[in-house]
Coordinates of C-alpha atoms in Angstrom, one line a residue:
X1 CA 0.0 0.0 0.0
X2 CA 1.4 3.4 -0.9
X3 CA 1.8 6.0 1.8
X4 CA -0.7 8.4 0.3
X5 CA -3.4 5.6 0.5
X6 CA -2.4 4.8 4.1
X7 CA -2.9 8.4 5.2
X8 CA -6.2 8.8 3.4
X9 CA -7.5 5.7 5.1
X10 CA -6.0 6.3 8.5
X11 CA -6.1 10.0 9.3
X12 CA -8.9 11.5 7.4
X13 CA -11.5 9.7 9.4
X14 CA -12.8 10.6 12.9
X15 CA -11.3 7.6 14.6
X16 CA -8.4 6.6 12.2
X17 CA -9.3 2.9 12.6
X18 CA -10.0 2.0 9.0
X19 CA -6.7 0.0 8.8
X20 CA -6.9 -3.3 10.8
X21 CA -4.4 -5.9 12.0
X22 CA -1.6 -5.8 14.5
X23 CA 0.7 -3.8 12.2
X24 CA 1.4 -3.0 8.6
X25 CA 4.0 -1.1 6.7
X26 CA 4.2 0.9 3.5
X27 CA 7.0 2.1 1.3
X28 CA 7.3 5.1 -0.9
X29 CA 9.4 5.2 -4.1
X30 CA 9.6 7.3 -7.2
X31 CA 6.2 6.0 -8.5
X32 CA 4.6 7.2 -5.2
X33 CA 6.0 10.8 -5.3
X34 CA 6.3 11.5 -9.0
X35 CA 10.0 10.6 -9.2
X36 CA 11.1 13.4 -6.7
X37 CA 13.2 10.9 -4.7
X38 CA 14.1 7.3 -4.6
X39 CA 14.8 7.2 -0.9
X40 CA 12.7 4.6 0.9
X41 CA 10.8 5.2 4.1
X42 CA 9.0 2.5 6.0
X43 CA 5.6 3.1 7.7
X44 CA 4.7 1.0 10.7
X45 CA 1.1 1.1 12.0
X46 CA -0.1 -0.5 15.2
X47 CA -3.8 -0.4 16.4
X48 CA -4.6 -1.4 19.9
X49 CA -7.2 -0.8 22.6
X50 CA -6.5 1.0 25.8
X51 CA -7.8 3.8 28.1
X52 CA -11.3 2.9 27.0
X53 CA -10.6 3.7 23.3
X54 CA -8.8 2.6 20.2
X55 CA -5.3 3.9 19.6
X56 CA -3.6 4.1 16.2
X57 CA 0.2 4.6 16.1
X58 CA 1.9 5.5 12.8
X59 CA 5.7 6.0 12.5
X60 CA 8.1 6.5 9.5
X61 CA 11.7 5.5 9.6
X62 CA 14.4 4.4 7.2
X63 CA 14.6 1.2 9.1
X64 CA 11.4 -0.9 9.4
X65 CA 12.8 -2.7 12.4
X66 CA 13.6 0.6 14.2
X67 CA 10.1 1.9 13.4
X68 CA 8.5 -1.3 14.7
X69 CA 10.5 -1.3 17.9
X70 CA 9.8 2.4 18.5
X71 CA 6.0 1.9 18.0
X72 CA 6.0 -1.1 20.3
X73 CA 7.8 0.9 23.0
X74 CA 5.4 3.8 22.6
X75 CA 2.4 1.5 23.0
X76 CA 4.1 -0.1 26.1
X77 CA 4.2 3.4 27.6
X78 CA 0.5 4.0 26.9
X79 CA -0.4 0.7 28.4
X80 CA 1.8 1.5 31.5
X81 CA 0.1 4.9 32.0
X82 CA -3.3 3.2 31.8
X83 CA -2.3 1.0 34.7
X84 CA -1.0 3.9 36.6
X85 CA -3.8 6.4 36.1
X86 CA -7.0 4.2 35.8
X87 CA -9.6 4.8 38.4
X88 CA -11.2 1.5 37.4
X89 CA -8.3 -0.5 38.7
X90 CA -8.1 -0.9 42.5
X91 CA -4.3 -1.4 42.2
X92 CA -3.5 1.7 40.2
X93 CA -1.5 4.5 41.7
X94 CA -4.5 6.8 41.1
X95 CA -6.8 4.5 43.1
X96 CA -4.2 4.3 45.9
X97 CA -4.0 8.1 46.0
X98 CA -7.7 8.5 46.1
X99 CA -7.9 6.0 49.1
X100 CA -4.9 7.3 51.0
X101 CA -4.1 10.8 49.9
X102 CA -6.1 12.6 52.6
X103 CA -4.0 10.8 55.3
X104 CA -0.6 12.2 54.1
X105 CA 1.8 12.2 51.2
X106 CA 1.5 9.1 49.0
X107 CA 4.4 8.0 46.8
X108 CA 3.2 7.5 43.3
X109 CA 4.6 6.9 39.8
X110 CA 6.4 10.1 38.7
X111 CA 4.1 10.3 35.7
X112 CA 1.0 10.6 38.0
X113 CA 2.8 13.4 39.9
X114 CA 3.6 15.0 36.5
X115 CA 0.1 15.0 35.2
X116 CA -1.4 16.3 38.5
X117 CA 1.1 19.1 38.6
X118 CA 0.4 20.0 35.0
X119 CA -3.4 19.8 35.7
X120 CA -3.0 22.2 38.6
X121 CA -1.3 24.7 36.4
X122 CA -3.9 24.3 33.7
X123 CA -6.7 24.8 36.3
X124 CA -5.1 28.1 37.2
X125 CA -4.7 29.2 33.6
X126 CA -8.3 28.4 32.8
X127 CA -9.7 30.2 35.8
X128 CA -10.7 26.9 37.4
X129 CA -12.8 25.8 34.5
X130 CA -10.7 22.7 34.0
X131 CA -10.3 20.7 37.2
X132 CA -9.4 17.1 37.8
X133 CA -10.8 17.2 41.3
X134 CA -14.4 17.4 40.0
X135 CA -14.9 13.8 41.0
X136 CA -17.0 14.4 44.1
X137 CA -19.5 16.6 42.1
X138 CA -19.6 14.2 39.2
X139 CA -20.4 11.4 41.6
X140 CA -23.3 13.4 43.1
X141 CA -24.7 13.9 39.6
X142 CA -24.2 10.3 38.6
X143 CA -26.0 9.0 41.7
X144 CA -28.8 11.5 41.1
X145 CA -29.1 10.4 37.4
X146 CA -29.3 6.8 38.5
X147 CA -32.1 7.8 40.9
X148 CA -33.9 9.5 38.1
X149 CA -33.8 13.2 39.1
X150 CA -31.3 16.1 39.6
X151 CA -29.4 16.3 42.9
X152 CA -30.4 18.8 45.6
X153 CA -28.5 22.1 45.9
X154 CA -27.3 21.0 49.4
X155 CA -25.7 17.8 47.9
X156 CA -24.0 19.8 45.2
X157 CA -22.7 22.4 47.6
X158 CA -21.3 19.7 49.9
X159 CA -19.4 18.1 47.0
X160 CA -18.1 21.4 45.7
X161 CA -16.4 22.0 49.0
X162 CA -14.1 19.1 48.1
X163 CA -13.1 20.6 44.7
X164 CA -10.2 22.8 43.7
X165 CA -6.6 22.7 42.4
X166 CA -5.5 23.9 45.9
X167 CA -6.8 20.6 47.4
X168 CA -3.9 18.7 45.8
X169 CA -0.4 19.2 47.0
X170 CA 2.5 17.8 45.0
X171 CA 6.2 17.3 45.9
X172 CA 8.5 16.4 43.0
X173 CA 9.2 13.9 41.8
X174 CA 6.7 11.5 43.1
X175 CA 4.7 12.5 46.2
X176 CA 1.1 13.7 46.3
X177 CA -1.5 14.4 49.1
X178 CA -5.0 15.9 49.4
X179 CA -5.6 18.7 51.8
X180 CA -9.3 17.8 52.4
X181 CA -10.6 14.3 53.3
X182 CA -13.3 14.3 50.6
X183 CA -11.1 15.2 47.6
X184 CA -10.7 12.7 44.8
X185 CA -9.1 12.8 41.3
X186 CA -10.2 11.4 38.0
X187 CA -8.1 11.9 34.9
X188 CA -10.5 10.9 32.1
X189 CA -10.6 14.5 30.9
X190 CA -6.9 14.8 30.2
X191 CA -5.3 11.3 30.5
X192 CA -5.4 10.4 26.8
X193 CA -3.8 13.7 25.7
X194 CA -1.0 13.1 28.3
X195 CA -0.5 9.5 27.1
X196 CA -0.2 10.7 23.5
X197 CA 2.4 13.3 24.6
X198 CA 4.4 10.6 26.4
X199 CA 4.2 8.1 23.6
X200 CA 5.3 10.7 21.0
X201 CA 8.3 11.4 23.3
X202 CA 9.2 7.7 23.3
X203 CA 9.1 7.6 19.5
X204 CA 11.3 10.7 19.3
X205 CA 13.8 9.2 21.8
X206 CA 14.1 6.2 19.5
X207 CA 14.9 8.2 16.5
X208 CA 11.5 8.5 14.9
X209 CA 11.0 12.1 13.6
X210 CA 7.7 11.6 11.7
X211 CA 4.8 10.0 13.5
X212 CA 1.1 10.3 14.4
X213 CA -0.9 8.9 17.4
X214 CA -4.6 8.9 17.3
X215 CA -6.5 8.1 20.5
X216 CA -10.0 7.4 19.3
X217 CA -10.3 10.6 17.3
X218 CA -10.6 12.8 20.5
X219 CA -6.9 13.2 21.0
X220 CA -4.4 13.2 18.1
X221 CA -0.7 14.1 18.3
X222 CA 1.9 14.5 15.5
X223 CA 5.6 15.0 15.1
X224 CA 7.0 15.8 11.7
X225 CA 5.1 14.8 8.6
X226 CA 4.7 12.0 6.1
X227 CA 7.1 11.9 3.3
X228 CA 6.8 14.9 0.9
X229 CA 4.0 16.4 2.9
X230 CA 3.5 19.6 4.9
X231 CA 1.7 17.7 7.7
X232 CA -0.5 14.8 8.8
X233 CA -4.0 15.3 7.3
X234 CA -6.7 15.2 10.0
X235 CA -10.3 16.0 9.5
X236 CA -11.9 18.9 11.4
X237 CA -15.4 18.7 12.8
X238 CA -16.5 21.5 10.6
X239 CA -15.3 23.3 7.4
X240 CA -12.9 26.2 8.0
X241 CA -12.8 28.7 5.0
X242 CA -14.3 25.9 2.9
X243 CA -11.8 23.2 3.9
X244 CA -12.3 20.5 6.5
X245 CA -8.8 18.9 6.5
X246 CA -6.0 20.4 8.5
X247 CA -2.3 19.5 8.3
X248 CA -1.0 18.7 11.7
X249 CA 2.8 19.0 12.4
X250 CA 4.5 19.1 15.7
X251 CA 1.2 19.7 17.4
X252 CA -1.8 18.0 19.0
X253 CA -5.5 18.2 18.3
X254 CA -8.3 17.4 20.8
X255 CA -12.1 17.5 20.5
X256 CA -14.6 17.3 23.3
X257 CA -18.4 17.0 23.2
X258 CA -20.8 16.9 26.1
X259 CA -23.0 13.8 25.7
X260 CA -26.1 14.6 27.7
X261 CA -28.9 12.3 28.8
X262 CA -32.3 13.3 30.1
X263 CA -33.3 12.5 33.6
X264 CA -36.1 10.0 34.1
X265 CA -37.9 12.4 36.4
X266 CA -37.5 16.2 36.8
X267 CA -35.9 18.8 34.7
X268 CA -32.3 18.9 33.4
X269 CA -29.9 16.6 31.6
X270 CA -26.8 14.8 32.8
X271 CA -23.4 14.8 31.1
X272 CA -19.9 13.8 32.3
X273 CA -18.3 17.3 31.7
X274 CA -19.0 19.3 34.8
X275 CA -18.5 23.1 35.2
X276 CA -16.7 23.6 38.6
X277 CA -18.2 27.1 39.0
X278 CA -21.8 26.0 38.6
X279 CA -21.4 22.5 40.1
X280 CA -23.5 21.1 37.2
X281 CA -23.0 19.4 33.9
X282 CA -22.2 21.8 31.0
X283 CA -25.5 22.6 29.3
X284 CA -24.4 22.2 25.7
X285 CA -24.5 19.6 22.9
X286 CA -21.8 21.5 20.9
X287 CA -18.2 20.5 20.6
X288 CA -14.9 22.3 20.8
X289 CA -11.7 21.4 18.9
X290 CA -8.3 22.7 20.1
X291 CA -4.9 22.5 18.4
X292 CA -2.0 23.2 20.7
X293 CA 1.6 22.4 21.2
X294 CA 0.8 19.3 23.3
X295 CA -2.1 17.0 23.9
X296 CA -2.3 17.6 27.6
X297 CA -3.1 21.3 27.1
X298 CA -5.3 20.7 24.1
X299 CA -7.5 18.2 25.9
X300 CA -7.8 20.3 29.0
X301 CA -8.7 23.4 27.0
X302 CA -11.5 21.6 25.1
X303 CA -13.3 21.1 28.4
X304 CA -12.7 24.6 29.6
X305 CA -13.9 26.1 26.4
X306 CA -17.1 24.0 26.4
X307 CA -18.2 26.0 29.4
X308 CA -17.0 29.4 28.0
X309 CA -18.5 31.5 25.3
X310 CA -16.1 32.6 22.5
X311 CA -16.4 36.2 23.8
X312 CA -15.5 35.2 27.3
X313 CA -12.6 32.9 26.2
X314 CA -10.5 35.7 24.7
X315 CA -8.6 36.6 27.9
X316 CA -8.1 32.9 28.8
X317 CA -6.8 31.9 25.4
X318 CA -4.3 34.8 25.4
X319 CA -2.4 32.8 28.0
X320 CA -1.9 29.9 25.5
X321 CA 0.3 31.2 22.7
X322 CA -0.3 29.5 19.3
X323 CA -3.5 27.7 20.3
X324 CA -6.3 27.4 17.7
X325 CA -9.9 26.8 19.0
X326 CA -13.0 26.0 17.0
X327 CA -16.5 26.0 18.4
X328 CA -18.7 23.6 16.4
X329 CA -22.5 23.2 16.7
X330 CA -24.2 19.9 17.1
X331 CA -25.2 19.9 13.4
X332 CA -21.5 20.4 12.3
X333 CA -21.3 24.2 11.7
X334 CA -18.4 26.3 12.7
X335 CA -20.0 28.9 15.0
X336 CA -16.8 30.7 16.2
X337 CA -13.1 30.3 16.0
X338 CA -9.8 31.6 17.6
X339 CA -6.7 32.0 15.4
X340 CA -8.2 29.9 12.7
X341 CA -6.1 31.8 10.1
X342 CA -3.0 30.1 11.5
X343 CA -4.3 26.6 10.5
X344 CA -2.5 24.8 7.7
X345 CA -5.4 23.6 5.6
X346 CA -5.5 21.0 2.8
X347 CA -7.9 20.5 0.0
X348 CA -10.8 18.4 1.1
X349 CA -10.6 14.9 -0.4

């Protein structure tokens, strides 16, 4: 399969899972690129399930063996982070922290310390809109949804008292504690972006300069570009200046959508993205796409911007140089944008 066909099948879809099988490779030659070069690059692609979604890893290298080993190591890092940060596993470092963190400092994997420290900084830079300590409030809403009606104001207020970036204290390189007994952390809102960042770093450390990792379409990170291309083609959620394909290079793209469900009784709808300021799920069915220098920031910003109007977001986005943000309606229309003129766009296929 030629590299152009691989990219069309793999990155121009929302989930980049068209290609199947444990791995595959592709070569380019003078027939593929119009005779511009006879150098051969090998593409290795691995598709595996983790963190509740399907990951696709693509890497180019002059050595097929080097590319395969690098991709395998990158996947091993994603799998390791899943075991460290999962709140579904009782033996994960995150679960230990949620159990014991209120009693004093807990020694955790340095990657968990790193993502919590980064999350605290992102919380401050987003005015508290993004917050990984929203778990107590989310649990109140989940219990209420299961019961069939919205929670009481008193229950929400009690849970909100447990929330805030200042409730988590970190000491480098591997110690974390909670300053209130009811605080708990859940990393579903930023974990995939962080895993993509770490996996790309593994690829780069092994000599790969051109790679893309797609975590279920919601978090995509790229270094370099495919052969003879200005970037990795990724489909946007809505057309921008008539084009719906962006070229991603040395950057990450994340998209978040609030999936709301109606309560069985009473008014309101439930969704997993909660606004810390209101103590309630974000009341929107729209989506936000962010392109940023790294996946951790991109994924966090999509949540913060879902609860922020484009007009209100101006001051906040000024603290994130180079970021592109797109607000997209539920029916796929671009309703507002920030720095969209800096996007590198490709002709739609």
